[in-house]
Amino acid sequence: MNHSYLPRIVRDDVLNGAQGGASPVLLVSVRSIQEAQLAADCGAGVIDFKEPSRGPLAPVAESIWKAAVEASFEATLSAALGEADTAIGLAAQVPAGFRFAKVGPSGAHSTAALAELWEQLQLNPDVELVPVAYADHDAAKCINPHQVLDLVIRQHRSRLLIDTFVKDGRGLLDHIGLDELSQLVQRAREANVWIALAGSLCIADMQEIAGQGCLPDCVGVRGDVCKNSVARTHVTMKPNGLSRDATESGLVLGERRMGRLCRARIEAWLATLGQLV
Ligand SMILES: O=C[C@H](O)COP(=O)(O)O
């Protein structure tokens, strides 16, 4: 494929974000090595492993983390660890080779409760915590994104992802206004905090956000690029009485078609972000 119109994404750009004048980096959440390969081939800057059927930040199996490190994708690796109930136990298992670990704040009713959660995460020194704030914080029963950002700044942490807890078709902008989002991004900027936005974002949302002069360091997507994904094909294309051979050949054809759709979507995102500097 022709990558010439895509922004050149190298790992330093991923880590430094738009603060150095670069375009926002694209993070694509995937649930398998197959999807990761597709995202890497397209040029996604961050490949984030999560199992969307089990929650907004649910982890994939540890065997997939290991396979991802072995695959040596040309992208920064990120692992979603879920919320306190899974993240504390899993943190130490995230292999070196991963750079980010996303942890959700649901249930943290106070700043102190969230600080305690972060304190309990025994991450490998090479793996950096990406604290998450939920725009729909009432549903997640936790403190709001301003309070999470306050804590990030107070603890001299480097990163923050604002996402949505409930994936019900509503997106980030259904829960947080553009003015408020701009304030958060601006505050993060001033405090030298790398900030990522996600939450069922589509390209039109991103254009609206950017039109407000609000440029995050990173944009995270899954729903918009993976709604036709290979993984979904497996879910929707059950045997249904077809012979095994016919079913398998249908799956292969379906996977190819869906893979093309995902690829086109990721490329459209990269082209859009590449224009935002
Ligand atoms: O980290 C980013 C999220 O995985 C985005 O997922 P989503 O686009 O389905 O809300």
PDB file of N, CA, C and O and ligand atoms in Angstrom, residues 27-30 48 50 52 56-57 78 80 102 132 161-164 166-167 170-172 196-202 219-226, ligand 1:
ATOM      1  N   LEU A  27      -3.969   5.575  18.220  1.00  0.00           N
ATOM      2  CA  LEU A  27      -3.974   4.331  18.997  1.00  0.00           C
ATOM      3  C   LEU A  27      -5.151   3.498  18.502  1.00  0.00           C
ATOM      4  O   LEU A  27      -6.273   4.010  18.417  1.00  0.00           O
ATOM      5  N   VAL A  28      -4.885   2.255  18.151  1.00  0.00           N
ATOM      6  CA  VAL A  28      -5.976   1.362  17.752  1.00  0.00           C
ATOM      7  C   VAL A  28      -6.049   0.217  18.751  1.00  0.00           C
ATOM      8  O   VAL A  28      -5.047  -0.459  19.010  1.00  0.00           O
ATOM      9  N   SER A  29      -7.211   0.027  19.338  1.00  0.00           N
ATOM     10  CA  SER A  29      -7.395  -1.090  20.266  1.00  0.00           C
ATOM     11  C   SER A  29      -7.743  -2.347  19.477  1.00  0.00           C
ATOM     12  O   SER A  29      -8.625  -2.325  18.615  1.00  0.00           O
ATOM     13  N   VAL A  30      -7.048  -3.430  19.795  1.00  0.00           N
ATOM     14  CA  VAL A  30      -7.249  -4.707  19.099  1.00  0.00           C
ATOM     15  C   VAL A  30      -7.424  -5.805  20.133  1.00  0.00           C
ATOM     16  O   VAL A  30      -7.041  -5.658  21.290  1.00  0.00           O
ATOM     17  N   ASP A  48      -3.058  -1.175  21.048  1.00  0.00           N
ATOM     18  CA  ASP A  48      -3.534  -1.347  22.414  1.00  0.00           C
ATOM     19  C   ASP A  48      -4.359  -2.626  22.476  1.00  0.00           C
ATOM     20  O   ASP A  48      -5.327  -2.772  21.723  1.00  0.00           O
ATOM     21  N   LYS A  50      -7.037  -4.960  24.062  1.00  0.00           N
ATOM     22  CA  LYS A  50      -8.137  -5.033  25.019  1.00  0.00           C
ATOM     23  C   LYS A  50      -9.211  -5.972  24.470  1.00  0.00           C
ATOM     24  O   LYS A  50      -9.284  -6.211  23.261  1.00  0.00           O
ATOM     25  N   PRO A  52     -12.931  -6.080  24.124  1.00  0.00           N
ATOM     26  CA  PRO A  52     -14.081  -5.176  24.278  1.00  0.00           C
ATOM     27  C   PRO A  52     -15.370  -5.864  24.720  1.00  0.00           C
ATOM     28  O   PRO A  52     -16.255  -5.193  25.238  1.00  0.00           O
ATOM     29  N   PRO A  56     -14.944  -1.836  29.012  1.00  0.00           N
ATOM     30  CA  PRO A  56     -14.306  -0.770  28.223  1.00  0.00           C
ATOM     31  C   PRO A  56     -12.792  -0.864  28.187  1.00  0.00           C
ATOM     32  O   PRO A  56     -12.155  -0.366  27.257  1.00  0.00           O
ATOM     33  N   LEU A  57     -12.213  -1.494  29.216  1.00  0.00           N
ATOM     34  CA  LEU A  57     -10.748  -1.599  29.260  1.00  0.00           C
ATOM     35  C   LEU A  57     -10.321  -3.017  29.605  1.00  0.00           C
ATOM     36  O   LEU A  57      -9.241  -3.234  30.159  1.00  0.00           O
ATOM     37  N   SER A  78       0.488  -1.293  24.023  1.00  0.00           N
ATOM     38  CA  SER A  78      -0.269  -0.858  25.197  1.00  0.00           C
ATOM     39  C   SER A  78      -1.176  -2.014  25.636  1.00  0.00           C
ATOM     40  O   SER A  78      -1.721  -2.741  24.799  1.00  0.00           O
ATOM     41  N   ALA A  80      -4.547  -2.885  28.033  1.00  0.00           N
ATOM     42  CA  ALA A  80      -5.641  -2.456  28.903  1.00  0.00           C
ATOM     43  C   ALA A  80      -5.728  -3.470  30.038  1.00  0.00           C
ATOM     44  O   ALA A  80      -5.762  -4.675  29.792  1.00  0.00           O
ATOM     45  N   LYS A 102      -3.068   0.736  30.536  1.00  0.00           N
ATOM     46  CA  LYS A 102      -4.232   1.601  30.821  1.00  0.00           C
ATOM     47  C   LYS A 102      -5.035   0.992  31.974  1.00  0.00           C
ATOM     48  O   LYS A 102      -5.339  -0.199  31.947  1.00  0.00           O
ATOM     49  N   VAL A 132      -6.627   6.444  33.345  1.00  0.00           N
ATOM     50  CA  VAL A 132      -7.810   6.723  32.527  1.00  0.00           C
ATOM     51  C   VAL A 132      -8.799   7.536  33.354  1.00  0.00           C
ATOM     52  O   VAL A 132      -8.950   7.324  34.567  1.00  0.00           O
ATOM     53  N   LEU A 161      -5.563   9.358  29.697  1.00  0.00           N
ATOM     54  CA  LEU A 161      -6.504   9.037  28.621  1.00  0.00           C
ATOM     55  C   LEU A 161      -7.911   9.347  29.108  1.00  0.00           C
ATOM     56  O   LEU A 161      -8.312   8.889  30.181  1.00  0.00           O
ATOM     57  N   ILE A 162      -8.645  10.134  28.342  1.00  0.00           N
ATOM     58  CA  ILE A 162     -10.066  10.345  28.643  1.00  0.00           C
ATOM     59  C   ILE A 162     -10.862   9.447  27.700  1.00  0.00           C
ATOM     60  O   ILE A 162     -10.724   9.524  26.481  1.00  0.00           O
ATOM     61  N   ASP A 163     -11.687   8.588  28.271  1.00  0.00           N
ATOM     62  CA  ASP A 163     -12.423   7.576  27.497  1.00  0.00           C
ATOM     63  C   ASP A 163     -13.864   7.557  28.012  1.00  0.00           C
ATOM     64  O   ASP A 163     -14.236   8.345  28.896  1.00  0.00           O
ATOM     65  N   THR A 164     -14.672   6.671  27.468  1.00  0.00           N
ATOM     66  CA  THR A 164     -16.024   6.471  27.999  1.00  0.00           C
ATOM     67  C   THR A 164     -16.114   5.077  28.617  1.00  0.00           C
ATOM     68  O   THR A 164     -15.504   4.124  28.128  1.00  0.00           O
ATOM     69  N   VAL A 166     -19.212   3.466  29.364  1.00  0.00           N
ATOM     70  CA  VAL A 166     -20.313   2.697  28.768  1.00  0.00           C
ATOM     71  C   VAL A 166     -20.219   2.831  27.251  1.00  0.00           C
ATOM     72  O   VAL A 166     -20.231   3.938  26.723  1.00  0.00           O
ATOM     73  N   LYS A 167     -20.102   1.705  26.581  1.00  0.00           N
ATOM     74  CA  LYS A 167     -20.041   1.711  25.109  1.00  0.00           C
ATOM     75  C   LYS A 167     -21.429   1.337  24.598  1.00  0.00           C
ATOM     76  O   LYS A 167     -21.715   0.159  24.340  1.00  0.00           O
ATOM     77  N   ARG A 170     -23.239   5.954  22.429  1.00  0.00           N
ATOM     78  CA  ARG A 170     -22.897   7.347  22.704  1.00  0.00           C
ATOM     79  C   ARG A 170     -21.371   7.471  22.761  1.00  0.00           C
ATOM     80  O   ARG A 170     -20.691   6.523  23.148  1.00  0.00           O
ATOM     81  N   GLY A 171     -20.893   8.635  22.366  1.00  0.00           N
ATOM     82  CA  GLY A 171     -19.451   8.829  22.329  1.00  0.00           C
ATOM     83  C   GLY A 171     -18.998   9.905  23.298  1.00  0.00           C
ATOM     84  O   GLY A 171     -19.800  10.470  24.056  1.00  0.00           O
ATOM     85  N   LEU A 172     -17.722  10.191  23.247  1.00  0.00           N
ATOM     86  CA  LEU A 172     -17.112  11.164  24.161  1.00  0.00           C
ATOM     87  C   LEU A 172     -17.882  12.479  24.197  1.00  0.00           C
ATOM     88  O   LEU A 172     -18.171  13.018  25.259  1.00  0.00           O
ATOM     89  N   ALA A 196      -4.551  11.752  25.807  1.00  0.00           N
ATOM     90  CA  ALA A 196      -5.196  11.003  24.728  1.00  0.00           C
ATOM     91  C   ALA A 196      -6.708  11.093  24.901  1.00  0.00           C
ATOM     92  O   ALA A 196      -7.210  11.132  26.031  1.00  0.00           O
ATOM     93  N   LEU A 197      -7.413  11.132  23.775  1.00  0.00           N
ATOM     94  CA  LEU A 197      -8.881  11.149  23.800  1.00  0.00           C
ATOM     95  C   LEU A 197      -9.405   9.903  23.110  1.00  0.00           C
ATOM     96  O   LEU A 197      -8.866   9.472  22.081  1.00  0.00           O
ATOM     97  N   ALA A 198     -10.481   9.349  23.662  1.00  0.00           N
ATOM     98  CA  ALA A 198     -11.129   8.175  23.066  1.00  0.00           C
ATOM     99  C   ALA A 198     -12.577   8.176  23.535  1.00  0.00           C
ATOM    100  O   ALA A 198     -13.008   9.056  24.268  1.00  0.00           O
ATOM    101  N   GLY A 199     -13.317   7.175  23.105  1.00  0.00           N
ATOM    102  CA  GLY A 199     -14.714   7.055  23.532  1.00  0.00           C
ATOM    103  C   GLY A 199     -15.634   7.045  22.328  1.00  0.00           C
ATOM    104  O   GLY A 199     -16.286   8.044  22.030  1.00  0.00           O
ATOM    105  N   SER A 200     -15.639   5.929  21.607  1.00  0.00           N
ATOM    106  CA  SER A 200     -16.481   5.776  20.415  1.00  0.00           C
ATOM    107  C   SER A 200     -16.355   6.966  19.472  1.00  0.00           C
ATOM    108  O   SER A 200     -17.352   7.453  18.922  1.00  0.00           O
ATOM    109  N   LEU A 201     -15.133   7.435  19.315  1.00  0.00           N
ATOM    110  CA  LEU A 201     -14.914   8.601  18.438  1.00  0.00           C
ATOM    111  C   LEU A 201     -15.028   8.192  16.972  1.00  0.00           C
ATOM    112  O   LEU A 201     -14.610   7.099  16.579  1.00  0.00           O
ATOM    113  N   CYS A 202     -15.591   9.109  16.172  1.00  0.00           N
ATOM    114  CA  CYS A 202     -15.556   8.931  14.722  1.00  0.00           C
ATOM    115  C   CYS A 202     -14.782  10.122  14.137  1.00  0.00           C
ATOM    116  O   CYS A 202     -14.449  11.071  14.868  1.00  0.00           O
ATOM    117  N   VAL A 219      -5.073   9.875  19.825  1.00  0.00           N
ATOM    118  CA  VAL A 219      -6.501   9.601  19.684  1.00  0.00           C
ATOM    119  C   VAL A 219      -6.667   8.084  19.650  1.00  0.00           C
ATOM    120  O   VAL A 219      -5.996   7.406  18.864  1.00  0.00           O
ATOM    121  N   GLY A 220      -7.534   7.572  20.517  1.00  0.00           N
ATOM    122  CA  GLY A 220      -7.722   6.122  20.610  1.00  0.00           C
ATOM    123  C   GLY A 220      -9.049   5.706  19.999  1.00  0.00           C
ATOM    124  O   GLY A 220     -10.073   6.323  20.264  1.00  0.00           O
ATOM    125  N   VAL A 221      -9.003   4.672  19.180  1.00  0.00           N
ATOM    126  CA  VAL A 221     -10.241   4.196  18.539  1.00  0.00           C
ATOM    127  C   VAL A 221     -10.297   2.676  18.539  1.00  0.00           C
ATOM    128  O   VAL A 221      -9.277   2.002  18.496  1.00  0.00           O
ATOM    129  N   ARG A 222     -11.507   2.181  18.619  1.00  0.00           N
ATOM    130  CA  ARG A 222     -11.780   0.776  18.298  1.00  0.00           C
ATOM    131  C   ARG A 222     -13.099   0.666  17.542  1.00  0.00           C
ATOM    132  O   ARG A 222     -13.142   0.206  16.422  1.00  0.00           O
ATOM    133  N   GLY A 223     -14.166   1.131  18.195  1.00  0.00           N
ATOM    134  CA  GLY A 223     -15.488   0.943  17.615  1.00  0.00           C
ATOM    135  C   GLY A 223     -15.548   1.401  16.168  1.00  0.00           C
ATOM    136  O   GLY A 223     -16.048   0.684  15.295  1.00  0.00           O
ATOM    137  N   ASP A 224     -14.997   2.578  15.886  1.00  0.00           N
ATOM    138  CA  ASP A 224     -15.124   3.137  14.552  1.00  0.00           C
ATOM    139  C   ASP A 224     -14.353   2.349  13.494  1.00  0.00           C
ATOM    140  O   ASP A 224     -14.782   2.272  12.354  1.00  0.00           O
ATOM    141  N   VAL A 225     -13.224   1.773  13.884  1.00  0.00           N
ATOM    142  CA  VAL A 225     -12.444   1.033  12.878  1.00  0.00           C
ATOM    143  C   VAL A 225     -12.707  -0.462  12.914  1.00  0.00           C
ATOM    144  O   VAL A 225     -12.442  -1.157  11.942  1.00  0.00           O
ATOM    145  N   CYS A 226     -13.229  -0.944  14.020  1.00  0.00           N
ATOM    146  CA  CYS A 226     -13.362  -2.399  14.163  1.00  0.00           C
ATOM    147  C   CYS A 226     -14.805  -2.867  14.167  1.00  0.00           C
ATOM    148  O   CYS A 226     -15.066  -4.029  14.424  1.00  0.00           O
TER     149      CYS A 226
HETATM  150  O1  LIG B   1      -8.334   3.361  24.117  1.00  0.00           O
HETATM  151  C1  LIG B   1      -9.228   3.560  23.299  1.00  0.00           C
HETATM  152  C2  LIG B   1     -10.430   2.742  23.247  1.00  0.00           C
HETATM  153  O2  LIG B   1     -10.111   1.397  23.134  1.00  0.00           O
HETATM  154  C3  LIG B   1     -11.407   3.235  22.251  1.00  0.00           C
HETATM  155  O3  LIG B   1     -12.459   2.323  22.062  1.00  0.00           O
HETATM  156  P1  LIG B   1     -13.816   2.826  21.365  1.00  0.00           P
HETATM  157  O4  LIG B   1     -13.475   3.629  20.150  1.00  0.00           O
HETATM  158  O5  LIG B   1     -14.545   1.568  21.032  1.00  0.00           O
HETATM  159  O6  LIG B   1     -14.530   3.645  22.393  1.00  0.00           O
END
